[in-house]
Amino acid sequence: MKEEKTSRAQFATKIGVLAATVGSAVGLGNIWRFPYETGANGGAAFLLIYIGFVLLIGIPVIAAEFTIGKTGRATATRIFSKLGYSRRWSSIGYLGLLTALLLMGFYTVVSGWTLEYLFASVSGQLTAGDTSQMHIRFDEFTQNSWRPLMWTVVFIIINYIVISRGVEKGIEKVSNILMPLLFLILIVFCIYSLTMPGAAAGLSFFFHPDFSKITSGTVLSAMGQAFFSLSVGMGVLLTYASYFDRKTNIVRTASLTALLDTLVAVLSGIVIFPAVFTFGMEPSGGPRLVFEVLPSIFNHLPGGTYLGILFFLLLFVASLTSTISITEVMISYLTEERHLSRGRACWICGVATIALASVASLSFGPLKNFTLFGLTFFNFLDFLASNIMLPVCGLLLCIFAGWVYAGRRLRMDMLPEGVRSSVWVDVIVMLVKYVAPPAILIIFIYGLL
Ligand code: TRP
């Protein structure tokens, strides 16, 4: 990967391009965060707003990141000056770096939970209790001070071993097989969920909008969720796009990434909500939701233990491909711009991540009462990174791509080589220039007031 970086390699195949971006996009954001955000924000109305954001803001910002990356071919902190603009624009890249660290601070805590649940399912503990026991189990686990911390540290170490050895190639191959498998297993769970007694109530909650539940906070959360889930706004996609072939069809790749990502999120909603209503749980259960609902489903399925093992293994891999993409932003900055060795860069980022993640992990137990703006440290990191920093980066990217980089060049660079015009490119350019920036700004102002 290191040699590749310096010679600005390209993805060999169209599938390689898509697999890497989808691998980054599909992660805990779809399976863990999306259902609980939907549950906490009233269900179907949130889903609708979310899809609106994916179409009107998500796809255009992905396309803008892709275009800048494909044309500039450098890391997020250098690309702006390389394209000939003042270093001030590089602040988007630096903001992205900070966001990457904050994201890792809470993301790896949940990745650690997937490891705990993977081991609990291997030892058969997960299928040994009913729903209320799953509730108690989650509390006991997360409130314990050392156990979740241990898994988080284990996860961070695995992440950095993969990265320091530069074996992303290997993990890419593995995930090319495991990601479709994740998709399949979700479909199996969906089918099962739809036969549960609470299916009708669950589906109505998920698909039948009640607009009275919408507040400005809901809209801000939906926007944050869209940025988070699509991996957009932080320079990950920009960095990946710097490896794109000149012929890559940006609009098509952006749309397909968004489509697949949203599909996984919707499938996971179809798995979760029928089960929530069947077992009499609260859809607004928060970060614990998926970790209580899924084991309860395995409990009722023949061969549930094995399905549980497989599922948590897949979730672990999905979260690893996502954290690798987040980490790569920090590592490529330290190695390419600061000229540190890859090993040293990994140590620095690893230690910083462990420090943040430890406080986030302990904020479920011993540090429960330590709050910032009324949020526990975990929720604070999540809110700050997802609902504020990612949209701010997205806003700046759109302003840069649409106005500073100028509309005509954006349009030309977004078109695949040899293609002279495309209605879709025109639509996306229009969204980047006129729709996304004011929309993000307005939602911010209302959401934070
Ligand atoms: N999108 C990933 C998920 O849904 C998380 C992620 C990976 C991410 N890379 C990112 C989020 C970059 C924001 C920015 O789990």
Tab-separated table of C-alpha atoms and ligand atoms in Angstrom:
chain	number	residue	atom	x	y	z
A	1	MET	CA	0.000	0.000	0.000
A	2	LYS	CA	2.884	2.326	0.809
A	3	GLU	CA	4.564	1.943	-2.568
A	4	GLU	CA	1.187	2.233	-4.176
A	5	LYS	CA	0.573	5.501	-2.437
A	6	THR	CA	3.739	7.153	-3.607
A	7	SER	CA	3.280	6.096	-7.201
A	8	ARG	CA	-0.426	6.995	-7.029
A	9	ALA	CA	-1.651	3.593	-8.077
A	10	GLN	CA	-5.019	3.009	-9.584
A	11	PHE	CA	-7.726	0.542	-8.811
A	12	ALA	CA	-7.423	-2.375	-11.190
A	13	THR	CA	-11.096	-2.977	-11.748
A	14	LYS	CA	-14.400	-1.227	-11.507
A	15	ILE	CA	-15.355	-3.703	-8.834
A	16	GLY	CA	-12.225	-2.747	-6.864
A	17	VAL	CA	-13.351	0.870	-6.812
A	18	LEU	CA	-16.806	-0.007	-5.680
A	19	ALA	CA	-15.712	-2.636	-3.152
A	20	ALA	CA	-13.388	-0.191	-1.401
A	21	THR	CA	-15.931	2.612	-1.179
A	22	VAL	CA	-18.753	0.303	-0.180
A	23	GLY	CA	-16.433	-1.427	2.300
A	24	SER	CA	-15.820	1.928	3.921
A	25	ALA	CA	-19.452	2.967	3.809
A	26	VAL	CA	-21.068	-0.222	5.076
A	27	GLY	CA	-20.276	-0.678	8.722
A	28	LEU	CA	-21.671	-0.171	12.183
A	29	GLY	CA	-23.331	2.960	10.834
A	30	ASN	CA	-25.808	0.856	8.890
A	31	ILE	CA	-26.433	-2.011	11.256
A	32	TRP	CA	-25.921	-0.505	14.682
A	33	ARG	CA	-26.410	3.279	14.386
A	34	PHE	CA	-29.137	3.525	11.753
A	35	PRO	CA	-31.763	1.388	13.580
A	36	TYR	CA	-31.327	3.149	16.901
A	37	GLU	CA	-31.338	6.618	15.383
A	38	THR	CA	-34.482	5.679	13.466
A	39	GLY	CA	-36.004	4.213	16.609
A	40	ALA	CA	-35.178	7.252	18.713
A	41	ASN	CA	-36.471	9.688	16.103
A	42	GLY	CA	-39.898	8.276	15.460
A	43	GLY	CA	-39.396	5.669	12.722
A	44	ALA	CA	-40.659	6.132	9.181
A	45	ALA	CA	-40.528	9.927	9.127
A	46	PHE	CA	-36.834	9.742	10.003
A	47	LEU	CA	-36.301	7.152	7.263
A	48	LEU	CA	-37.901	9.424	4.671
A	49	ILE	CA	-35.852	12.447	5.690
A	50	TYR	CA	-32.750	10.292	5.748
A	51	ILE	CA	-33.351	9.078	2.191
A	52	GLY	CA	-33.970	12.675	1.140
A	53	PHE	CA	-30.547	13.632	2.540
A	54	VAL	CA	-28.840	10.717	0.840
A	55	LEU	CA	-30.258	11.840	-2.519
A	56	LEU	CA	-30.006	15.602	-2.228
A	57	ILE	CA	-26.860	16.022	-0.156
A	58	GLY	CA	-25.129	12.647	0.209
A	59	ILE	CA	-24.700	11.738	-3.461
A	60	PRO	CA	-23.644	15.274	-4.474
A	61	VAL	CA	-21.055	15.509	-1.688
A	62	ILE	CA	-19.699	12.047	-2.558
A	63	ALA	CA	-19.462	13.159	-6.185
A	64	ALA	CA	-17.702	16.381	-5.174
A	65	GLU	CA	-15.191	14.454	-3.045
A	66	PHE	CA	-14.634	11.972	-5.863
A	67	THR	CA	-14.081	14.707	-8.421
A	68	ILE	CA	-11.596	16.649	-6.320
A	69	GLY	CA	-9.727	13.453	-5.437
A	70	LYS	CA	-9.663	12.121	-8.980
A	71	THR	CA	-8.375	15.415	-10.378
A	72	GLY	CA	-6.005	16.400	-7.574
A	73	ARG	CA	-4.524	12.981	-6.812
A	74	ALA	CA	-3.136	13.766	-3.369
A	75	THR	CA	-4.102	13.428	0.284
A	76	ALA	CA	-6.871	15.579	1.699
A	77	THR	CA	-4.546	18.070	3.375
A	78	ARG	CA	-2.429	18.728	0.283
A	79	ILE	CA	-4.920	18.416	-2.504
A	80	PHE	CA	-6.251	21.965	-2.249
A	81	SER	CA	-2.887	23.633	-2.625
A	82	LYS	CA	-1.978	21.111	-5.309
A	83	LEU	CA	-5.047	22.145	-7.278
A	84	GLY	CA	-3.731	25.684	-7.074
A	85	TYR	CA	-5.731	27.177	-4.234
A	86	SER	CA	-4.587	28.930	-1.131
A	87	ARG	CA	-3.541	26.810	1.795
A	88	ARG	CA	-6.543	28.090	3.657
A	89	TRP	CA	-8.646	25.475	1.888
A	90	SER	CA	-6.402	22.798	3.308
A	91	SER	CA	-8.183	23.410	6.573
A	92	ILE	CA	-10.925	21.136	5.213
A	93	GLY	CA	-8.335	18.375	5.219
A	94	TYR	CA	-7.171	19.183	8.745
A	95	LEU	CA	-10.754	19.300	9.971
A	96	GLY	CA	-11.158	15.875	8.398
A	97	LEU	CA	-8.132	14.605	10.301
A	98	LEU	CA	-9.542	15.764	13.605
A	99	THR	CA	-12.917	14.247	12.722
A	100	ALA	CA	-11.205	10.948	11.955
A	101	LEU	CA	-9.707	10.832	15.440
A	102	LEU	CA	-13.006	11.731	17.133
A	103	LEU	CA	-14.880	9.130	15.083
A	104	MET	CA	-12.367	6.452	16.001
A	105	GLY	CA	-12.786	7.437	19.647
A	106	PHE	CA	-16.327	6.114	19.820
A	107	TYR	CA	-16.532	3.797	16.808
A	108	THR	CA	-13.896	1.449	18.206
A	109	VAL	CA	-15.846	1.153	21.463
A	110	VAL	CA	-18.766	-0.367	19.578
A	111	SER	CA	-16.402	-2.459	17.446
A	112	GLY	CA	-15.103	-3.796	20.755
A	113	TRP	CA	-18.656	-4.742	21.723
A	114	THR	CA	-18.966	-6.781	18.518
A	115	LEU	CA	-15.923	-8.774	19.637
A	116	GLU	CA	-17.461	-9.403	23.074
A	117	TYR	CA	-20.682	-10.556	21.445
A	118	LEU	CA	-18.770	-12.688	18.974
A	119	PHE	CA	-17.056	-14.495	21.830
A	120	ALA	CA	-20.239	-14.728	23.843
A	121	SER	CA	-21.943	-16.395	20.895
A	122	VAL	CA	-19.063	-18.799	20.371
A	123	SER	CA	-19.378	-19.882	23.982
A	124	GLY	CA	-23.141	-20.227	23.628
A	125	GLN	CA	-23.967	-17.534	26.192
A	126	LEU	CA	-26.031	-15.459	23.824
A	127	THR	CA	-28.650	-18.047	23.099
A	128	ALA	CA	-28.991	-18.988	26.725
A	129	GLY	CA	-31.303	-16.232	27.878
A	130	ASP	CA	-34.473	-14.371	27.013
A	131	THR	CA	-34.874	-10.727	26.082
A	132	SER	CA	-34.807	-9.343	29.601
A	133	GLN	CA	-31.639	-11.262	30.279
A	134	MET	CA	-30.110	-9.686	27.194
A	135	HIS	CA	-30.936	-6.296	28.684
A	136	ILE	CA	-29.204	-7.153	31.918
A	137	ARG	CA	-26.304	-8.714	30.043
A	138	PHE	CA	-25.705	-5.543	28.054
A	139	ASP	CA	-25.758	-3.410	31.187
A	140	GLU	CA	-23.478	-5.720	33.091
A	141	PHE	CA	-21.031	-5.822	30.217
A	142	THR	CA	-20.878	-2.128	29.354
A	143	GLN	CA	-20.869	-0.945	32.958
A	144	ASN	CA	-17.972	-3.174	33.801
A	145	SER	CA	-14.854	-1.069	33.674
A	146	TRP	CA	-12.237	-3.364	32.249
A	147	ARG	CA	-14.028	-5.832	29.958
A	148	PRO	CA	-15.375	-3.471	27.272
A	149	LEU	CA	-12.141	-1.539	27.521
A	150	MET	CA	-10.170	-4.688	26.894
A	151	TRP	CA	-12.154	-5.538	23.749
A	152	THR	CA	-11.850	-1.999	22.459
A	153	VAL	CA	-8.095	-2.093	22.900
A	154	VAL	CA	-7.981	-5.522	21.230
A	155	PHE	CA	-9.939	-4.140	18.298
A	156	ILE	CA	-7.692	-1.089	17.975
A	157	ILE	CA	-4.629	-3.324	18.035
A	158	ILE	CA	-6.065	-5.566	15.297
A	159	ASN	CA	-6.873	-2.460	13.261
A	160	TYR	CA	-3.334	-1.162	13.522
A	161	ILE	CA	-1.694	-4.525	12.906
A	162	VAL	CA	-3.595	-4.737	9.627
A	163	ILE	CA	-2.707	-1.172	8.750
A	164	SER	CA	0.943	-1.196	9.791
A	165	ARG	CA	1.572	-4.299	7.741
A	166	GLY	CA	-0.150	-2.677	4.838
A	167	VAL	CA	-2.255	-5.759	4.327
A	168	GLU	CA	-5.347	-3.828	3.365
A	169	LYS	CA	-5.105	-5.728	0.111
A	170	GLY	CA	-5.675	-8.947	1.997
A	171	ILE	CA	-8.535	-7.554	3.968
A	172	GLU	CA	-10.023	-6.240	0.767
A	173	LYS	CA	-10.033	-9.722	-0.673
A	174	VAL	CA	-11.565	-11.123	2.500
A	175	SER	CA	-14.203	-8.455	2.612
A	176	ASN	CA	-15.089	-8.965	-1.042
A	177	ILE	CA	-16.336	-12.367	0.035
A	178	LEU	CA	-17.639	-11.522	3.497
A	179	MET	CA	-19.580	-8.375	2.580
A	180	PRO	CA	-21.910	-10.170	0.153
A	181	LEU	CA	-22.288	-12.788	2.877
A	182	LEU	CA	-23.335	-10.070	5.331
A	183	PHE	CA	-25.927	-9.016	2.824
A	184	LEU	CA	-27.216	-12.563	2.496
A	185	ILE	CA	-27.441	-13.176	6.223
A	186	LEU	CA	-29.344	-9.927	6.654
A	187	ILE	CA	-31.843	-11.139	4.071
A	188	VAL	CA	-32.257	-14.420	5.956
A	189	PHE	CA	-32.914	-12.501	9.181
A	190	CYS	CA	-35.335	-10.219	7.349
A	191	ILE	CA	-37.391	-13.143	6.141
A	192	TYR	CA	-37.475	-14.570	9.621
A	193	SER	CA	-38.334	-11.227	11.202
A	194	LEU	CA	-41.251	-10.807	8.830
A	195	THR	CA	-42.835	-13.984	10.170
A	196	MET	CA	-42.795	-12.752	13.767
A	197	PRO	CA	-46.016	-11.738	15.521
A	198	GLY	CA	-44.827	-8.133	15.827
A	199	ALA	CA	-43.997	-7.845	12.106
A	200	ALA	CA	-46.985	-5.682	11.202
A	201	ALA	CA	-46.386	-3.255	14.071
A	202	GLY	CA	-42.661	-3.128	13.321
A	203	LEU	CA	-43.117	-2.476	9.621
A	204	SER	CA	-45.721	0.164	10.257
A	205	PHE	CA	-43.318	1.929	12.634
A	206	PHE	CA	-40.557	1.753	10.032
A	207	PHE	CA	-42.534	2.583	6.898
A	208	HIS	CA	-45.610	4.525	7.995
A	209	PRO	CA	-44.518	8.083	8.711
A	210	ASP	CA	-45.844	10.097	11.606
A	211	PHE	CA	-44.706	13.604	10.797
A	212	SER	CA	-45.804	14.992	14.122
A	213	LYS	CA	-42.704	13.393	15.642
A	214	ILE	CA	-40.320	15.507	13.582
A	215	THR	CA	-38.317	18.231	15.285
A	216	SER	CA	-35.350	20.260	14.093
A	217	GLY	CA	-33.212	17.881	16.133
A	218	THR	CA	-34.604	14.931	14.136
A	219	VAL	CA	-33.631	16.595	10.882
A	220	LEU	CA	-30.113	17.307	12.162
A	221	SER	CA	-29.772	13.691	13.291
A	222	ALA	CA	-30.923	12.415	9.894
A	223	MET	CA	-28.354	14.601	8.178
A	224	GLY	CA	-25.607	13.437	10.547
A	225	GLN	CA	-26.610	9.828	9.967
A	226	ALA	CA	-26.427	10.304	6.180
A	227	PHE	CA	-22.899	11.739	6.379
A	228	PHE	CA	-21.774	9.095	8.832
A	229	SER	CA	-23.205	6.164	6.959
A	230	LEU	CA	-21.953	7.244	3.543
A	231	SER	CA	-18.413	7.922	4.907
A	232	VAL	CA	-18.617	11.349	3.389
A	233	GLY	CA	-17.125	14.668	4.421
A	234	MET	CA	-13.866	13.479	5.873
A	235	GLY	CA	-11.545	12.916	2.972
A	236	VAL	CA	-11.860	9.111	2.907
A	237	LEU	CA	-13.642	9.124	-0.430
A	238	LEU	CA	-11.392	11.886	-1.682
A	239	THR	CA	-8.337	9.771	-0.891
A	240	TYR	CA	-9.860	6.690	-2.528
A	241	ALA	CA	-10.783	8.729	-5.583
A	242	SER	CA	-7.167	9.755	-6.006
A	243	TYR	CA	-6.622	6.135	-7.070
A	244	PHE	CA	-9.456	6.218	-9.601
A	245	ASP	CA	-8.879	5.549	-13.246
A	246	ARG	CA	-9.615	8.569	-15.443
A	247	LYS	CA	-12.484	6.662	-16.984
A	248	THR	CA	-14.256	6.043	-13.698
A	249	ASN	CA	-17.824	7.155	-13.897
A	250	ILE	CA	-18.116	9.325	-10.820
A	251	VAL	CA	-21.836	9.842	-10.750
A	252	ARG	CA	-22.516	6.168	-11.241
A	253	THR	CA	-20.047	5.096	-8.538
A	254	ALA	CA	-21.427	7.696	-6.115
A	255	SER	CA	-25.018	6.629	-6.734
A	256	LEU	CA	-24.262	2.945	-6.483
A	257	THR	CA	-22.364	3.423	-3.213
A	258	ALA	CA	-25.276	5.383	-1.783
A	259	LEU	CA	-27.794	2.843	-3.020
A	260	LEU	CA	-26.018	-0.193	-1.579
A	261	ASP	CA	-25.319	1.572	1.706
A	262	THR	CA	-28.945	2.612	2.089
A	263	LEU	CA	-30.135	-0.853	1.149
A	264	VAL	CA	-28.087	-2.403	3.969
A	265	ALA	CA	-29.476	0.148	6.432
A	266	VAL	CA	-33.073	-0.494	5.344
A	267	LEU	CA	-32.587	-4.259	5.534
A	268	SER	CA	-31.256	-3.911	9.023
A	269	GLY	CA	-34.332	-1.851	9.941
A	270	ILE	CA	-36.550	-4.615	8.563
A	271	VAL	CA	-34.706	-7.095	10.762
A	272	ILE	CA	-34.778	-4.988	13.903
A	273	PHE	CA	-38.205	-3.347	14.160
A	274	PRO	CA	-40.479	-6.412	13.801
A	275	ALA	CA	-38.359	-8.050	16.492
A	276	VAL	CA	-38.517	-4.964	18.723
A	277	PHE	CA	-42.305	-5.036	18.650
A	278	THR	CA	-42.486	-8.804	19.008
A	279	PHE	CA	-40.365	-8.801	22.147
A	280	GLY	CA	-42.048	-5.716	23.594
A	281	MET	CA	-38.905	-3.591	23.563
A	282	GLU	CA	-38.526	0.149	23.183
A	283	PRO	CA	-37.496	1.284	19.675
A	284	SER	CA	-35.846	4.277	21.290
A	285	GLY	CA	-33.436	2.099	23.256
A	286	GLY	CA	-30.336	3.904	21.966
A	287	PRO	CA	-26.923	2.359	21.279
A	288	ARG	CA	-27.921	-0.845	23.068
A	289	LEU	CA	-30.820	-1.610	20.703
A	290	VAL	CA	-29.123	-3.918	18.210
A	291	PHE	CA	-27.117	-5.698	20.880
A	292	GLU	CA	-30.306	-6.729	22.659
A	293	VAL	CA	-32.570	-7.385	19.713
A	294	LEU	CA	-30.287	-9.529	17.576
A	295	PRO	CA	-29.405	-12.097	20.254
A	296	SER	CA	-33.122	-12.389	20.961
A	297	ILE	CA	-33.679	-13.237	17.299
A	298	PHE	CA	-30.916	-15.846	17.308
A	299	ASN	CA	-32.534	-17.306	20.359
A	300	HIS	CA	-35.656	-18.119	18.418
A	301	LEU	CA	-33.992	-19.404	15.283
A	302	PRO	CA	-32.979	-22.991	14.671
A	303	GLY	CA	-29.181	-23.026	14.512
A	304	GLY	CA	-29.258	-19.633	16.185
A	305	THR	CA	-25.904	-20.090	17.883
A	306	TYR	CA	-24.155	-20.538	14.548
A	307	LEU	CA	-26.031	-17.691	12.921
A	308	GLY	CA	-25.060	-15.507	15.873
A	309	ILE	CA	-21.395	-16.401	15.483
A	310	LEU	CA	-21.515	-15.741	11.754
A	311	PHE	CA	-23.368	-12.479	12.175
A	312	PHE	CA	-21.042	-10.962	14.755
A	313	LEU	CA	-18.040	-12.126	12.771
A	314	LEU	CA	-19.407	-10.314	9.720
A	315	LEU	CA	-20.227	-7.227	11.763
A	316	PHE	CA	-16.682	-7.229	13.106
A	317	VAL	CA	-15.243	-7.398	9.579
A	318	ALA	CA	-17.628	-4.703	8.348
A	319	SER	CA	-16.518	-2.410	11.136
A	320	LEU	CA	-12.852	-3.226	10.485
A	321	THR	CA	-13.087	-2.240	6.800
A	322	SER	CA	-14.656	1.028	7.949
A	323	THR	CA	-12.092	1.811	10.653
A	324	ILE	CA	-9.295	1.000	8.219
A	325	SER	CA	-10.640	3.657	5.860
A	326	ILE	CA	-10.912	6.189	8.690
A	327	THR	CA	-7.422	5.386	9.981
A	328	GLU	CA	-5.909	5.597	6.507
A	329	VAL	CA	-6.751	9.313	6.422
A	330	MET	CA	-4.618	9.946	9.526
A	331	ILE	CA	-1.821	7.582	8.522
A	332	SER	CA	-1.457	8.925	4.990
A	333	TYR	CA	-1.205	12.443	6.399
A	334	LEU	CA	1.531	11.486	8.867
A	335	THR	CA	3.511	9.426	6.353
A	336	GLU	CA	3.122	11.568	3.229
A	337	GLU	CA	3.054	15.052	4.732
A	338	ARG	CA	4.993	14.642	7.947
A	339	HIS	CA	7.350	11.988	6.564
A	340	LEU	CA	6.998	9.655	9.524
A	341	SER	CA	7.536	5.960	9.006
A	342	ARG	CA	4.373	3.931	8.732
A	343	GLY	CA	5.117	2.141	11.983
A	344	ARG	CA	5.602	5.368	13.902
A	345	ALA	CA	2.462	6.874	12.442
A	346	CYS	CA	0.531	3.805	13.560
A	347	TRP	CA	1.881	4.103	17.097
A	348	ILE	CA	0.939	7.754	17.385
A	349	CYS	CA	-2.580	7.304	16.035
A	350	GLY	CA	-3.056	4.064	17.941
A	351	VAL	CA	-2.162	5.583	21.304
A	352	ALA	CA	-4.331	8.650	20.669
A	353	THR	CA	-7.254	6.442	19.670
A	354	ILE	CA	-6.876	4.231	22.736
A	355	ALA	CA	-6.813	7.301	24.997
A	356	LEU	CA	-10.034	8.718	23.567
A	357	ALA	CA	-11.773	5.367	23.282
A	358	SER	CA	-10.967	4.484	26.890
A	359	VAL	CA	-12.795	7.526	28.189
A	360	ALA	CA	-15.673	6.831	25.786
A	361	SER	CA	-15.878	3.218	26.900
A	362	LEU	CA	-15.786	4.096	30.596
A	363	SER	CA	-18.552	6.636	30.051
A	364	PHE	CA	-21.053	3.748	30.117
A	365	GLY	CA	-19.963	2.770	33.602
A	366	PRO	CA	-17.612	4.513	36.035
A	367	LEU	CA	-17.579	7.799	34.110
A	368	LYS	CA	-21.336	7.887	33.538
A	369	ASN	CA	-21.700	11.136	35.411
A	370	PHE	CA	-18.961	12.954	33.561
A	371	THR	CA	-20.915	14.883	30.950
A	372	LEU	CA	-20.213	17.557	28.350
A	373	PHE	CA	-23.180	19.687	27.236
A	374	GLY	CA	-25.419	17.164	28.962
A	375	LEU	CA	-24.022	14.232	26.973
A	376	THR	CA	-21.850	11.375	28.168
A	377	PHE	CA	-18.386	11.409	26.615
A	378	PHE	CA	-19.355	8.648	24.153
A	379	ASN	CA	-22.466	10.499	23.009
A	380	PHE	CA	-20.560	13.759	22.908
A	381	LEU	CA	-17.903	12.361	20.554
A	382	ASP	CA	-20.611	10.865	18.359
A	383	PHE	CA	-22.666	14.061	18.243
A	384	LEU	CA	-19.683	16.290	17.611
A	385	ALA	CA	-18.158	14.115	14.890
A	386	SER	CA	-21.316	12.973	13.090
A	387	ASN	CA	-23.775	15.816	13.450
A	388	ILE	CA	-21.370	18.735	13.425
A	389	MET	CA	-17.908	18.081	12.022
A	390	LEU	CA	-18.885	15.847	9.090
A	391	PRO	CA	-21.589	18.237	7.820
A	392	VAL	CA	-19.259	21.232	8.283
A	393	CYS	CA	-16.611	19.465	6.193
A	394	GLY	CA	-19.305	18.563	3.651
A	395	LEU	CA	-20.458	22.174	3.506
A	396	LEU	CA	-16.919	23.457	2.944
A	397	LEU	CA	-16.315	20.778	0.308
A	398	CYS	CA	-19.449	21.817	-1.593
A	399	ILE	CA	-18.517	25.486	-1.428
A	400	PHE	CA	-15.029	24.677	-2.620
A	401	ALA	CA	-16.132	22.280	-5.366
A	402	GLY	CA	-19.080	24.334	-6.559
A	403	TRP	CA	-17.866	27.908	-6.230
A	404	VAL	CA	-14.123	28.168	-5.735
A	405	TYR	CA	-13.129	25.317	-8.017
A	406	ALA	CA	-15.827	26.724	-10.271
A	407	GLY	CA	-18.847	25.100	-11.830
A	408	ARG	CA	-17.511	24.558	-15.307
A	409	ARG	CA	-14.397	22.744	-14.212
A	410	LEU	CA	-16.359	20.689	-11.717
A	411	ARG	CA	-18.700	19.614	-14.489
A	412	MET	CA	-15.866	18.761	-16.875
A	413	ASP	CA	-13.964	16.781	-14.268
A	414	MET	CA	-17.032	14.914	-13.135
A	415	LEU	CA	-17.684	13.615	-16.634
A	416	PRO	CA	-15.921	10.353	-17.445
A	417	GLU	CA	-13.145	10.692	-20.011
A	418	GLY	CA	-14.488	10.892	-23.534
A	419	VAL	CA	-18.029	11.822	-22.482
A	420	ARG	CA	-19.097	15.347	-23.385
A	421	SER	CA	-22.355	15.802	-21.555
A	422	SER	CA	-24.616	14.072	-19.099
A	423	VAL	CA	-27.868	15.207	-17.580
A	424	TRP	CA	-26.989	13.495	-14.313
A	425	VAL	CA	-23.721	15.347	-14.010
A	426	ASP	CA	-25.590	18.608	-14.569
A	427	VAL	CA	-28.109	17.713	-11.873
A	428	ILE	CA	-25.378	16.784	-9.394
A	429	VAL	CA	-23.387	19.957	-10.101
A	430	MET	CA	-26.533	21.974	-9.491
A	431	LEU	CA	-27.132	20.177	-6.187
A	432	VAL	CA	-23.516	20.753	-5.127
A	433	LYS	CA	-23.745	24.461	-5.906
A	434	TYR	CA	-27.244	25.539	-5.013
A	435	VAL	CA	-28.930	22.934	-2.830
A	436	ALA	CA	-26.437	21.279	-0.487
A	437	PRO	CA	-24.715	24.370	0.992
A	438	PRO	CA	-27.836	26.314	2.025
A	439	ALA	CA	-29.592	23.124	3.153
A	440	ILE	CA	-26.715	22.107	5.423
A	441	LEU	CA	-26.469	25.613	6.810
A	442	ILE	CA	-30.179	25.970	7.545
A	443	ILE	CA	-30.410	22.578	9.212
A	444	PHE	CA	-27.463	23.457	11.364
A	445	ILE	CA	-28.874	26.709	12.547
A	446	TYR	CA	-32.242	25.176	13.386
A	447	GLY	CA	-30.845	21.960	14.803
A	448	LEU	CA	-28.470	23.646	17.188
A	449	LEU	CA	-30.728	26.431	18.398
B	1	TRP	N1	-19.577	4.740	7.047
B	1	TRP	C1	-19.042	3.881	8.052
B	1	TRP	C2	-20.206	3.197	8.742
B	1	TRP	O1	-21.308	3.348	8.349
B	1	TRP	C3	-18.185	4.635	9.021
B	1	TRP	C4	-17.114	5.402	8.325
B	1	TRP	C5	-16.055	4.875	7.650
B	1	TRP	C6	-17.034	6.799	8.183
B	1	TRP	N2	-15.342	5.883	7.093
B	1	TRP	C7	-15.906	7.071	7.406
B	1	TRP	C8	-17.838	7.809	8.624
B	1	TRP	C9	-15.588	8.370	7.068
B	1	TRP	C10	-17.500	9.119	8.293
B	1	TRP	C11	-16.394	9.401	7.514
B	1	TRP	O2	-20.018	2.483	9.682
